[in-house]
Structures are given as structure tokens and as C-alpha cells.
Short mmCIF file of N, CA and C in Angstrom, two decimals:
data_model
loop_
_atom_site.label_atom_id
_atom_site.label_comp_id
_atom_site.label_asym_id
_atom_site.label_seq_id
_atom_site.Cartn_x
_atom_site.Cartn_y
_atom_site.Cartn_z
N UNK A 1 -13.04 15.86 0.60
CA UNK A 1 -14.20 15.52 1.52
C UNK A 1 -13.96 13.96 1.98
N UNK A 2 -13.82 13.38 2.97
CA UNK A 2 -13.63 11.59 3.38
C UNK A 2 -14.79 10.95 3.29
N UNK A 3 -14.56 10.24 2.22
CA UNK A 3 -16.29 9.40 2.17
C UNK A 3 -15.80 7.62 2.21
N UNK A 4 -16.76 7.35 2.94
CA UNK A 4 -16.87 5.97 3.06
C UNK A 4 -17.85 5.46 2.62
N UNK A 5 -17.28 4.07 1.46
CA UNK A 5 -18.47 3.34 0.70
C UNK A 5 -18.51 1.90 1.58
N UNK A 6 -19.61 1.61 1.82
CA UNK A 6 -20.04 0.10 2.21
C UNK A 6 -21.00 -0.76 1.55
N UNK A 7 -19.83 -1.96 1.09
CA UNK A 7 -20.36 -2.94 0.10
C UNK A 7 -20.73 -3.69 0.77
N UNK A 8 -22.45 -4.08 0.88
CA UNK A 8 -23.07 -4.77 2.15
C UNK A 8 -23.16 -5.83 0.81
N UNK A 9 -22.78 -6.48 0.08
CA UNK A 9 -22.89 -7.44 -0.93
C UNK A 9 -22.02 -8.59 -0.39
N UNK A 10 -22.02 -9.98 -0.41
CA UNK A 10 -21.32 -11.04 -0.04
C UNK A 10 -20.30 -11.49 -1.21
N UNK A 11 -20.83 -11.09 -2.21
CA UNK A 11 -19.86 -11.12 -3.95
C UNK A 11 -18.97 -10.07 -3.83
N UNK A 12 -17.67 -10.56 -4.06
CA UNK A 12 -16.35 -9.79 -3.85
C UNK A 12 -16.71 -9.09 -5.44
N UNK A 13 -17.01 -9.83 -6.71
CA UNK A 13 -16.99 -9.22 -7.73
C UNK A 13 -18.50 -9.11 -8.35
N UNK A 14 -19.26 -8.64 -7.51
CA UNK A 14 -20.80 -8.81 -7.71
C UNK A 14 -21.16 -7.35 -8.30
N UNK A 15 -22.46 -7.33 -8.75
CA UNK A 15 -22.90 -5.93 -9.31
C UNK A 15 -22.93 -5.08 -8.72
N UNK A 16 -23.25 -4.93 -7.29
CA UNK A 16 -22.88 -4.08 -6.15
C UNK A 16 -21.67 -3.48 -6.07
N UNK A 17 -20.53 -4.31 -5.67
CA UNK A 17 -18.99 -4.63 -6.06
C UNK A 17 -18.99 -3.67 -7.17
N UNK A 18 -19.13 -3.95 -8.36
CA UNK A 18 -18.71 -3.33 -9.40
C UNK A 18 -19.18 -1.74 -9.43
N UNK A 19 -20.35 -1.86 -9.08
CA UNK A 19 -20.87 -0.20 -9.24
C UNK A 19 -20.28 0.87 -8.14
N UNK A 20 -19.36 0.14 -6.67
CA UNK A 20 -18.82 1.17 -5.94
C UNK A 20 -17.37 1.67 -6.21
N UNK A 21 -17.25 0.49 -7.19
CA UNK A 21 -15.72 0.54 -7.58
C UNK A 21 -15.72 1.32 -8.49
N UNK A 22 -16.75 1.94 -9.49
CA UNK A 22 -16.71 2.42 -10.85
C UNK A 22 -16.98 4.26 -10.05
N UNK A 23 -17.55 3.92 -8.91
CA UNK A 23 -18.18 5.11 -8.02
C UNK A 23 -16.45 5.75 -7.44
N UNK A 24 -16.50 4.80 -6.37
CA UNK A 24 -14.61 5.33 -6.04
C UNK A 24 -14.10 6.09 -7.43
N UNK A 25 -13.55 5.09 -8.68
CA UNK A 25 -13.08 5.56 -9.36
C UNK A 25 -13.11 7.11 -9.83
N UNK A 26 -14.61 7.46 -10.16
CA UNK A 26 -15.03 8.68 -10.18
C UNK A 26 -14.38 9.74 -9.05
N UNK A 27 -14.60 9.47 -8.02
CA UNK A 27 -14.47 10.56 -6.47
C UNK A 27 -12.90 10.08 -6.55
N UNK A 28 -12.01 9.22 -6.52
CA UNK A 28 -10.62 9.29 -5.62
C UNK A 28 -9.92 10.70 -6.05
N UNK A 29 -9.97 10.88 -7.12
CA UNK A 29 -8.81 11.96 -7.74
C UNK A 29 -9.10 13.31 -6.91
N UNK A 30 -10.51 13.57 -6.43
CA UNK A 30 -10.57 14.43 -5.48
C UNK A 30 -11.26 14.52 -4.32
N UNK A 31 -11.18 13.42 -3.54
CA UNK A 31 -11.68 12.50 -2.31
C UNK A 31 -10.80 12.09 -1.17
N UNK A 32 -10.92 11.61 -0.59
CA UNK A 32 -10.34 10.71 0.54
C UNK A 32 -11.26 9.27 0.44
N UNK A 33 -11.24 8.16 -0.44
CA UNK A 33 -12.16 7.04 -0.75
C UNK A 33 -11.93 5.69 0.39
N UNK A 34 -12.77 5.38 0.90
CA UNK A 34 -12.12 4.42 1.43
C UNK A 34 -13.52 3.24 0.90
N UNK A 35 -13.58 1.86 0.39
CA UNK A 35 -14.37 1.00 0.23
C UNK A 35 -14.11 -0.03 1.26
N UNK A 36 -15.25 -0.42 2.15
CA UNK A 36 -15.09 -1.52 3.19
C UNK A 36 -16.46 -2.29 2.66
N UNK A 37 -15.51 -3.52 2.44
CA UNK A 37 -16.19 -4.94 2.33
C UNK A 37 -16.67 -5.61 2.83
N UNK A 38 -18.35 -5.72 2.80
CA UNK A 38 -18.71 -6.35 4.33
C UNK A 38 -18.39 -8.07 3.99
N UNK A 39 -17.81 -8.40 3.28
CA UNK A 39 -17.61 -9.94 3.28
C UNK A 39 -16.18 -9.87 3.84
N UNK A 40 -15.32 -8.96 4.19
CA UNK A 40 -13.96 -9.33 5.02
C UNK A 40 -13.84 -8.87 6.28
N UNK A 41 -15.54 -8.65 6.66
CA UNK A 41 -15.27 -7.71 7.96
C UNK A 41 -16.53 -9.03 9.03
N UNK A 42 -15.79 -9.13 10.22
CA UNK A 42 -16.79 -9.50 10.69
C UNK A 42 -17.32 -8.88 11.76
N UNK A 43 -19.36 -8.93 11.39
CA UNK A 43 -19.63 -7.79 12.31
C UNK A 43 -21.27 -8.94 13.11
N UNK A 44 -20.95 -9.04 13.80
CA UNK A 44 -21.89 -10.12 14.50
C UNK A 44 -23.40 -9.69 14.95
N UNK A 45 -24.33 -9.87 15.16
CA UNK A 45 -25.67 -9.51 15.26
C UNK A 45 -25.56 -8.70 16.42
N UNK A 46 -26.18 -7.79 16.81
CA UNK A 46 -26.63 -7.13 18.22
C UNK A 46 -27.37 -8.07 18.97
N UNK A 47 -27.06 -7.79 20.12
CA UNK A 47 -27.66 -8.63 21.19
C UNK A 47 -28.35 -7.87 22.19
N UNK A 48 -28.56 -6.65 21.72
CA UNK A 48 -29.72 -5.54 22.27
C UNK A 48 -29.17 -5.52 24.26
N UNK A 49 -27.64 -5.72 24.25
CA UNK A 49 -27.40 -5.95 25.58
C UNK A 49 -27.25 -4.37 26.00
N UNK A 50 -27.13 -3.83 25.59
CA UNK A 50 -27.33 -2.16 25.77
C UNK A 50 -26.18 -1.92 26.69
N UNK A 51 -25.03 -2.78 26.14
CA UNK A 51 -23.79 -2.18 27.26
C UNK A 51 -23.17 -0.69 26.35
N UNK A 52 -23.24 -0.83 25.49
CA UNK A 52 -22.91 0.18 24.77
C UNK A 52 -23.16 1.52 25.04
N UNK A 53 -24.62 1.65 25.51
CA UNK A 53 -25.45 2.95 26.03
C UNK A 53 -24.80 3.44 27.44
N UNK A 54 -24.06 2.40 28.13
CA UNK A 54 -22.73 2.64 29.10
C UNK A 54 -21.65 2.86 29.54
N UNK A 55 -21.29 2.58 27.97
CA UNK A 55 -19.62 2.65 28.22
C UNK A 55 -18.99 3.80 26.95
N UNK A 56 -20.09 4.36 26.65
CA UNK A 56 -19.52 5.50 26.01
C UNK A 56 -19.64 4.85 24.53
N UNK A 57 -20.59 4.19 24.06
CA UNK A 57 -20.92 4.17 22.27
C UNK A 57 -20.01 2.64 21.98
N UNK A 58 -19.57 2.12 22.57
CA UNK A 58 -18.36 0.56 22.39
C UNK A 58 -19.40 -1.02 22.31
N UNK A 59 -19.39 -1.35 21.18
CA UNK A 59 -19.90 -2.67 21.13
C UNK A 59 -19.25 -3.34 21.78
N UNK A 60 -19.50 -4.41 22.97
CA UNK A 60 -18.56 -5.14 24.09
C UNK A 60 -18.38 -6.43 22.94
N UNK A 61 -19.15 -6.50 21.77
CA UNK A 61 -18.75 -8.03 20.95
C UNK A 61 -17.66 -8.13 20.39
N UNK A 62 -16.36 -8.78 20.14
CA UNK A 62 -14.87 -8.82 19.94
C UNK A 62 -15.16 -9.01 18.54
N UNK A 63 -15.49 -7.95 17.16
CA UNK A 63 -15.39 -7.92 15.83
C UNK A 63 -15.33 -6.65 15.47
N UNK A 64 -15.70 -6.65 14.16
CA UNK A 64 -15.45 -5.47 13.57
C UNK A 64 -15.80 -4.18 13.72
N UNK A 65 -17.34 -4.10 14.63
CA UNK A 65 -18.42 -3.11 14.88
C UNK A 65 -17.47 -1.90 15.25
N UNK A 66 -16.75 -1.97 16.02
CA UNK A 66 -16.23 -0.32 16.80
C UNK A 66 -15.36 -0.11 15.67
N UNK A 67 -14.60 -0.41 15.13
CA UNK A 67 -13.76 0.13 14.00
C UNK A 67 -14.45 0.67 12.98
N UNK A 68 -15.77 -0.17 12.03
CA UNK A 68 -16.37 0.18 11.52
C UNK A 68 -17.16 1.76 11.95
N UNK A 69 -18.10 1.61 12.84
CA UNK A 69 -18.10 2.69 13.62
C UNK A 69 -17.25 3.82 13.62
N UNK A 70 -16.20 3.71 13.64
CA UNK A 70 -15.21 4.43 14.21
C UNK A 70 -15.17 5.30 12.56
N UNK A 71 -15.42 4.74 11.74
CA UNK A 71 -14.82 5.08 10.01
C UNK A 71 -16.15 6.02 9.36
N UNK A 72 -17.03 4.96 10.11
CA UNK A 72 -18.34 6.25 9.73
C UNK A 72 -18.35 7.19 10.65
N UNK A 73 -18.21 7.46 11.65
CA UNK A 73 -18.00 8.66 12.39
C UNK A 73 -17.03 10.02 11.93
N UNK A 74 -16.16 9.21 11.11
CA UNK A 74 -15.30 10.04 10.70
C UNK A 74 -15.36 10.51 9.07
N UNK A 75 -16.45 10.29 8.80
CA UNK A 75 -16.64 10.42 7.42
C UNK A 75 -17.87 11.26 7.01
N UNK A 76 -17.23 12.06 6.12
CA UNK A 76 -18.41 13.05 5.66
C UNK A 76 -19.56 12.74 4.92
N UNK A 77 -19.07 11.78 3.88
CA UNK A 77 -20.42 11.30 2.89
C UNK A 77 -19.94 9.54 3.32
N UNK A 78 -21.02 8.81 3.40
CA UNK A 78 -21.42 7.24 3.41
C UNK A 78 -22.17 6.85 2.31
N UNK A 79 -21.72 5.63 1.23
CA UNK A 79 -22.48 5.57 0.83
C UNK A 79 -22.48 4.23 0.75
N UNK A 80 -24.05 3.48 0.85
CA UNK A 80 -24.09 2.02 1.42
C UNK A 80 -24.76 1.45 0.37
N UNK A 81 -23.58 0.43 -0.15
CA UNK A 81 -24.55 -0.24 -1.53
C UNK A 81 -24.79 -1.88 -1.09
N UNK A 82 -26.30 -1.58 -1.77
CA UNK A 82 -26.81 -3.51 -1.32
C UNK A 82 -26.97 -3.78 -2.39
N UNK A 83 -26.91 -5.30 -2.17
CA UNK A 83 -27.70 -6.26 -3.53
C UNK A 83 -29.32 -6.49 -2.93
N UNK A 84 -30.37 -6.18 -3.50
CA UNK A 84 -31.65 -6.71 -2.94
C UNK A 84 -31.71 -8.37 -2.37
N UNK A 85 -31.94 -8.20 -1.47
CA UNK A 85 -32.04 -9.98 -0.67
C UNK A 85 -33.42 -10.07 0.04
N UNK A 86 -34.31 -10.46 -1.28
CA UNK A 86 -35.57 -10.74 -0.50
C UNK A 86 -36.58 -9.79 -0.04
N UNK A 87 -36.55 -8.49 -1.51
CA UNK A 87 -37.17 -7.39 -1.17
C UNK A 87 -36.33 -6.59 0.08
N UNK A 88 -35.05 -6.76 0.43
CA UNK A 88 -34.60 -5.92 1.48
C UNK A 88 -33.24 -5.51 1.05
N UNK A 89 -32.97 -4.96 2.30
CA UNK A 89 -31.10 -4.97 2.47
C UNK A 89 -30.48 -6.39 2.45
N UNK A 90 -29.24 -6.21 1.80
CA UNK A 90 -28.69 -7.13 2.54
C UNK A 90 -28.53 -7.78 4.12
N UNK A 91 -28.26 -9.12 4.22
CA UNK A 91 -28.25 -8.92 5.50
C UNK A 91 -26.54 -8.67 6.30
N UNK A 92 -25.79 -8.82 5.41
CA UNK A 92 -24.45 -8.49 5.85
C UNK A 92 -24.56 -6.62 6.31
N UNK A 93 -25.54 -6.26 5.39
CA UNK A 93 -25.10 -4.31 5.75
C UNK A 93 -25.95 -4.34 6.50
N UNK A 94 -27.22 -5.03 6.85
CA UNK A 94 -28.04 -4.74 8.12
C UNK A 94 -27.57 -4.75 9.09
N UNK A 95 -26.65 -6.02 9.35
CA UNK A 95 -25.79 -6.29 10.66
C UNK A 95 -25.40 -4.79 11.17
N UNK A 96 -24.68 -4.25 10.04
CA UNK A 96 -23.86 -2.92 10.05
C UNK A 96 -24.67 -2.04 10.62
N UNK A 97 -25.60 -1.84 10.20
CA UNK A 97 -26.89 -0.61 10.76
C UNK A 97 -27.30 -1.29 11.64
N UNK A 98 -27.96 -2.28 11.96
CA UNK A 98 -28.16 -2.61 13.65
C UNK A 98 -27.24 -2.03 14.71
N UNK A 99 -26.21 -2.10 14.49
CA UNK A 99 -24.76 -1.77 15.23
C UNK A 99 -24.96 -0.04 15.20
N UNK A 100 -25.43 0.64 14.34
CA UNK A 100 -25.43 2.18 14.58
C UNK A 100 -26.27 2.59 16.00
N UNK A 101 -26.93 1.72 16.96
CA UNK A 101 -27.34 1.67 18.20
C UNK A 101 -26.30 2.21 18.99
N UNK A 102 -25.47 1.61 19.15
CA UNK A 102 -24.10 2.14 19.92
C UNK A 102 -23.95 3.37 19.99
N UNK A 103 -23.55 3.75 18.31
CA UNK A 103 -23.24 5.64 18.43
C UNK A 103 -24.28 6.24 17.90
N UNK A 104 -25.40 5.99 18.17
CA UNK A 104 -27.11 7.02 17.30
C UNK A 104 -26.69 8.33 17.60
N UNK A 105 -26.75 8.39 19.28
CA UNK A 105 -26.85 9.87 19.58
C UNK A 105 -25.08 10.65 19.16
N UNK A 106 -24.26 10.23 18.83
CA UNK A 106 -22.67 10.87 18.32
C UNK A 106 -23.49 10.86 16.66
N UNK A 107 -23.92 9.83 16.05
CA UNK A 107 -24.30 10.17 14.60
C UNK A 107 -25.27 11.37 14.62
N UNK A 108 -26.07 11.33 15.50
CA UNK A 108 -27.46 12.17 15.34
C UNK A 108 -26.69 13.67 15.25
N UNK A 109 -25.57 13.76 16.30
CA UNK A 109 -24.78 15.13 16.13
C UNK A 109 -24.27 15.44 15.20
N UNK A 110 -23.99 14.71 13.88
CA UNK A 110 -23.02 14.92 13.05
C UNK A 110 -23.71 14.99 11.43
N UNK A 111 -23.16 16.37 10.79
CA UNK A 111 -23.72 16.03 9.50
C UNK A 111 -23.25 15.19 8.85
N UNK A 112 -23.68 14.41 7.81
CA UNK A 112 -23.54 13.33 6.88
C UNK A 112 -24.09 13.66 5.62
N UNK A 113 -23.50 13.47 4.21
CA UNK A 113 -24.14 13.38 2.94
C UNK A 113 -24.47 11.61 3.19
N UNK A 114 -25.67 11.29 2.80
CA UNK A 114 -25.78 9.96 2.53
C UNK A 114 -26.26 9.39 1.19
N UNK A 115 -25.54 8.35 0.47
CA UNK A 115 -26.17 8.07 -0.97
C UNK A 115 -26.54 6.45 -0.30
N UNK A 116 -27.85 5.90 -1.04
CA UNK A 116 -27.72 4.64 -1.03
C UNK A 116 -27.78 4.52 -2.68
N UNK A 117 -27.39 3.15 -2.81
CA UNK A 117 -27.31 2.47 -4.35
C UNK A 117 -27.52 0.85 -4.03
N UNK A 118 -28.63 0.73 -4.94
CA UNK A 118 -29.16 -0.55 -4.72
C UNK A 118 -29.15 -1.01 -6.40
N UNK A 119 -28.83 -2.42 -5.97
CA UNK A 119 -28.70 -3.56 -7.36
C UNK A 119 -29.36 -4.20 -6.88
N UNK A 120 -30.69 -4.82 -7.63
CA UNK A 120 -31.29 -5.98 -7.82
C UNK A 120 -31.19 -6.73 -9.41
N UNK A 121 -32.43 -8.02 -9.32
CA UNK A 121 -32.18 -8.78 -10.71
C UNK A 121 -33.85 -8.39 -11.06
N UNK A 122 -34.47 -7.36 -10.29
CA UNK A 122 -35.59 -7.31 -10.75
C UNK A 122 -35.63 -5.79 -11.70
N UNK A 123 -37.03 -5.99 -12.89
CA UNK A 123 -36.95 -4.77 -13.46
C UNK A 123 -36.87 -3.31 -12.13
N UNK A 124 -36.84 -1.88 -12.73
CA UNK A 124 -37.07 -1.09 -11.86
C UNK A 124 -37.96 -0.68 -11.28
N UNK A 125 -38.86 -0.71 -12.03
CA UNK A 125 -40.30 -0.47 -11.56
C UNK A 125 -40.71 -1.56 -10.32
N UNK A 126 -40.04 -2.70 -9.92
CA UNK A 126 -40.34 -3.34 -8.80
C UNK A 126 -40.56 -2.59 -7.67
N UNK A 127 -41.46 -2.96 -6.22
CA UNK A 127 -41.61 -1.93 -5.43
C UNK A 127 -40.05 -2.21 -4.47
N UNK A 128 -39.49 -3.57 -4.62
CA UNK A 128 -38.24 -3.79 -3.61
C UNK A 128 -37.39 -2.63 -3.94
N UNK A 129 -36.88 -1.96 -4.88
CA UNK A 129 -36.36 -0.50 -4.55
C UNK A 129 -36.49 0.59 -3.93
N UNK A 130 -37.82 0.34 -4.67
CA UNK A 130 -38.83 1.90 -3.46
C UNK A 130 -38.69 1.54 -1.43
N UNK A 131 -38.97 0.03 -1.11
CA UNK A 131 -38.88 -0.21 -0.11
C UNK A 131 -37.60 0.32 0.51
N UNK A 132 -36.57 -0.49 0.09
CA UNK A 132 -35.12 -0.55 0.34
C UNK A 132 -34.79 1.38 0.71
N UNK A 133 -35.39 1.88 -0.64
CA UNK A 133 -34.88 3.36 -0.44
C UNK A 133 -35.75 4.16 0.81
N UNK A 134 -36.95 3.69 0.67
CA UNK A 134 -37.41 4.32 1.96
C UNK A 134 -37.02 3.84 3.35
N UNK A 135 -36.44 2.86 3.65
CA UNK A 135 -35.62 2.45 4.79
C UNK A 135 -34.74 3.07 4.75
N UNK A 136 -33.73 3.37 3.88
CA UNK A 136 -32.58 4.34 3.98
C UNK A 136 -32.80 5.83 4.33
N UNK A 137 -34.25 6.02 3.55
CA UNK A 137 -34.71 7.57 3.96
C UNK A 137 -34.84 7.49 5.25
N UNK A 138 -35.41 6.90 5.92
CA UNK A 138 -35.69 6.63 7.21
C UNK A 138 -35.03 6.69 8.06
N UNK A 139 -34.10 6.06 8.15
CA UNK A 139 -32.77 5.81 8.55
C UNK A 139 -31.91 7.05 9.09
N UNK A 140 -32.10 7.77 8.13
CA UNK A 140 -31.53 9.30 7.45
C UNK A 140 -32.25 10.02 8.53
N UNK A 141 -33.45 10.45 8.32
CA UNK A 141 -34.28 10.82 9.11
C UNK A 141 -34.07 10.98 10.50
N UNK A 142 -33.99 9.71 10.82
CA UNK A 142 -33.92 9.59 12.63
C UNK A 142 -32.28 9.75 12.89
N UNK A 143 -31.41 9.82 11.95
CA UNK A 143 -29.85 10.35 12.20
C UNK A 143 -29.90 11.60 12.00
N UNK A 144 -30.85 12.75 11.81
CA UNK A 144 -30.81 13.94 11.02
C UNK A 144 -29.65 13.88 10.28
N UNK A 145 -29.36 12.92 8.78
CA UNK A 145 -28.43 13.05 7.89
C UNK A 145 -29.30 13.68 7.02
N UNK A 146 -28.33 13.80 5.70
CA UNK A 146 -28.50 13.87 4.48
C UNK A 146 -29.02 13.30 3.40
N UNK A 147 -30.28 12.15 3.10
CA UNK A 147 -29.99 11.61 1.97
C UNK A 147 -29.73 12.01 0.11
N UNK A 148 -28.25 12.38 0.32
CA UNK A 148 -28.65 13.25 -0.87
C UNK A 148 -29.02 12.44 -2.15
N UNK A 149 -28.84 11.63 -2.26
CA UNK A 149 -29.27 10.39 -3.46
C UNK A 149 -29.43 9.14 -3.44
N UNK A 150 -30.59 8.43 -4.39
CA UNK A 150 -30.65 7.53 -4.37
C UNK A 150 -30.62 6.67 -5.38
N UNK A 151 -29.68 5.50 -5.85
CA UNK A 151 -29.85 5.34 -6.86
C UNK A 151 -29.98 3.45 -7.12
N UNK A 152 -30.86 3.26 -7.97
CA UNK A 152 -31.23 1.87 -8.23
C UNK A 152 -30.97 0.89 -9.50
N UNK A 153 -30.45 0.13 -9.39
CA UNK A 153 -29.53 -0.58 -10.68
C UNK A 153 -30.52 -2.13 -10.79
N UNK A 154 -30.74 -1.95 -12.20
CA UNK A 154 -31.35 -3.62 -12.28
C UNK A 154 -30.33 -4.25 -13.11
N UNK A 155 -29.52 -5.33 -12.33
CA UNK A 155 -28.81 -6.25 -13.09
C UNK A 155 -28.84 -7.37 -12.67
N UNK A 156 -28.82 -8.81 -13.13
CA UNK A 156 -29.18 -10.15 -12.36
C UNK A 156 -27.74 -11.11 -12.16
N UNK A 157 -27.27 -11.15 -13.74
CA UNK A 157 -26.03 -11.88 -14.13
C UNK A 157 -24.58 -11.49 -13.83
N UNK A 158 -23.98 -11.46 -13.08
CA UNK A 158 -22.26 -11.26 -12.33
C UNK A 158 -21.98 -10.18 -13.75
N UNK A 159 -21.55 -9.01 -13.27
CA UNK A 159 -20.97 -8.35 -14.52
C UNK A 159 -21.92 -7.59 -15.26
N UNK A 160 -23.81 -7.90 -15.11
CA UNK A 160 -24.11 -7.72 -15.90
C UNK A 160 -24.45 -5.70 -16.03
N UNK A 161 -24.34 -5.50 -14.75
CA UNK A 161 -24.16 -4.09 -14.52
C UNK A 161 -23.41 -3.12 -15.27
N UNK A 162 -22.15 -3.18 -15.66
CA UNK A 162 -21.60 -2.41 -16.25
C UNK A 162 -21.73 -2.60 -17.99
N UNK A 163 -22.58 -3.71 -18.34
CA UNK A 163 -23.09 -3.92 -19.89
C UNK A 163 -23.97 -2.80 -19.95
N UNK A 164 -24.94 -1.93 -18.80
CA UNK A 164 -25.92 -1.55 -19.04
C UNK A 164 -25.82 0.04 -19.59
N UNK A 165 -26.89 0.01 -20.23
CA UNK A 165 -26.32 1.29 -20.99
C UNK A 165 -26.28 2.85 -20.49
N UNK A 166 -26.99 2.80 -19.40
CA UNK A 166 -27.36 4.05 -18.97
C UNK A 166 -26.02 3.95 -17.15
N UNK A 167 -25.24 2.67 -17.28
CA UNK A 167 -24.37 2.61 -16.26
C UNK A 167 -23.93 3.72 -15.93
N UNK A 168 -22.48 4.21 -16.83
CA UNK A 168 -21.46 5.63 -16.46
C UNK A 168 -22.66 6.45 -16.51
N UNK A 169 -23.60 7.19 -16.94
CA UNK A 169 -24.25 7.97 -16.43
C UNK A 169 -25.02 7.95 -14.91
N UNK A 170 -25.42 6.85 -15.16
CA UNK A 170 -26.08 6.69 -13.22
C UNK A 170 -25.20 6.99 -12.28
N UNK A 171 -23.95 6.43 -12.61
CA UNK A 171 -22.53 6.74 -11.68
C UNK A 171 -22.42 8.09 -11.84
N UNK A 172 -21.86 8.61 -12.41
CA UNK A 172 -21.95 10.19 -12.68
C UNK A 172 -22.70 11.24 -12.14
N UNK A 173 -24.15 10.38 -11.65
CA UNK A 173 -24.99 11.36 -11.11
C UNK A 173 -24.91 10.96 -9.84
N UNK A 174 -24.25 10.13 -9.32
CA UNK A 174 -24.11 9.84 -8.27
C UNK A 174 -23.00 10.76 -7.80
N UNK A 175 -21.93 10.34 -8.44
CA UNK A 175 -20.36 11.86 -7.80
C UNK A 175 -21.00 12.68 -8.16
N UNK A 176 -21.67 13.63 -9.04
CA UNK A 176 -21.96 14.70 -9.30
C UNK A 176 -22.96 15.24 -7.74
N UNK A 177 -23.67 14.39 -7.49
CA UNK A 177 -24.68 14.61 -5.89
C UNK A 177 -23.57 14.62 -5.03
N UNK A 178 -22.67 13.85 -4.93
CA UNK A 178 -21.73 13.91 -3.94
C UNK A 178 -20.53 14.83 -4.21
N UNK A 179 -20.77 15.46 -5.16
CA UNK A 179 -19.73 16.49 -4.93
C UNK A 179 -20.43 18.10 -5.26
N UNK A 180 -21.63 18.07 -5.30
CA UNK A 180 -22.50 19.58 -4.69
C UNK A 180 -22.24 19.76 -3.05
N UNK A 181 -22.02 21.11 -3.37
CA UNK A 181 -21.58 21.88 -2.01
C UNK A 181 -22.93 21.72 -1.07
#
């Protein structure tokens, strides 16, 4: 299976990145796994010009949008990783998702497994996690994708996530969900 993981965090060594790297290690023996880092890509905001609707689904902006959309199109499974920013997904990841408009018709015709991985500084009972997971569920429903797993982690300081007692078991749960045929 071809798995694309998208790190929506601007932190190279942040908790979201650490979780995605741990998941990548679990999956890479049996799958083709690529991890995209939002901090190393340039994706500008959608201008709602709708040129993509008349040119075969290509964003006219000169950034990394088209390459990113192609990678998503080619993936069987996409793992979206995001830290919590003001009760929502990180802006870097939201820029990616906003550009889905360019290929939404193609995306709706493709079967994909989707995992959402959310890391926040608040306790797991805080409503920010449910809000973000509901947004991913809604995106998947619209695109007719299968939101197979939603994982939430509470970790505030850099590196705190890997110190959590249940970290390894939660990463294994995600891997198991992806490996289900």
C-alpha cells in the first residue's frame, strides 16, 4: 500500500512530527511510506480563482500545490498530522486542504483510507480534539473517503509525546487500523 503522511506542524522536531515518524517506522517494512513536511513546502492560500476548474485540476499558483495534490491522488492511505492551533488544525495543513478544490472531483472518485492524528497541549477531554476530528470526518464524508482512524494525543512540551505511557500502544493502534484490509 502507498501511504502518504502529511505533517501539518511548523516544528521540525515537534510532537506531531515525532508521532508521524514513529508511525512511519511501524509501517515502512510492509508499505511504501512518504512523509511530507509542511515546513519545507510552499503552499500559498487558495485565491478562489477557479482556474483549476477549467484546466484539468491544476492550481495556477507557482508553489508546491500541484505536486502535493498529485501525491495525495497517488496514495492509497493518507495520514494527516496536525498540532492544535487555537482549537483547530494548523494553518499549514489548512492551506493544503483548501487546495483540494482543484482536484475534488478526482478525489471523490478515488477510494482512500484516511487517518487523522491530532496533538494538543490540553487534556484529551478538551473539545478541541473533537472539533478537529469532526472536521476530518466531514472532509472524508464529502470526498467519499474512509476515515478509518482518529487519534488524539496530549503533549505540551517538545518531546513530551514520546514520554507518554500509552504512546507506543496508540501508534500501534493506528498502524493496525491502516493494515486492516
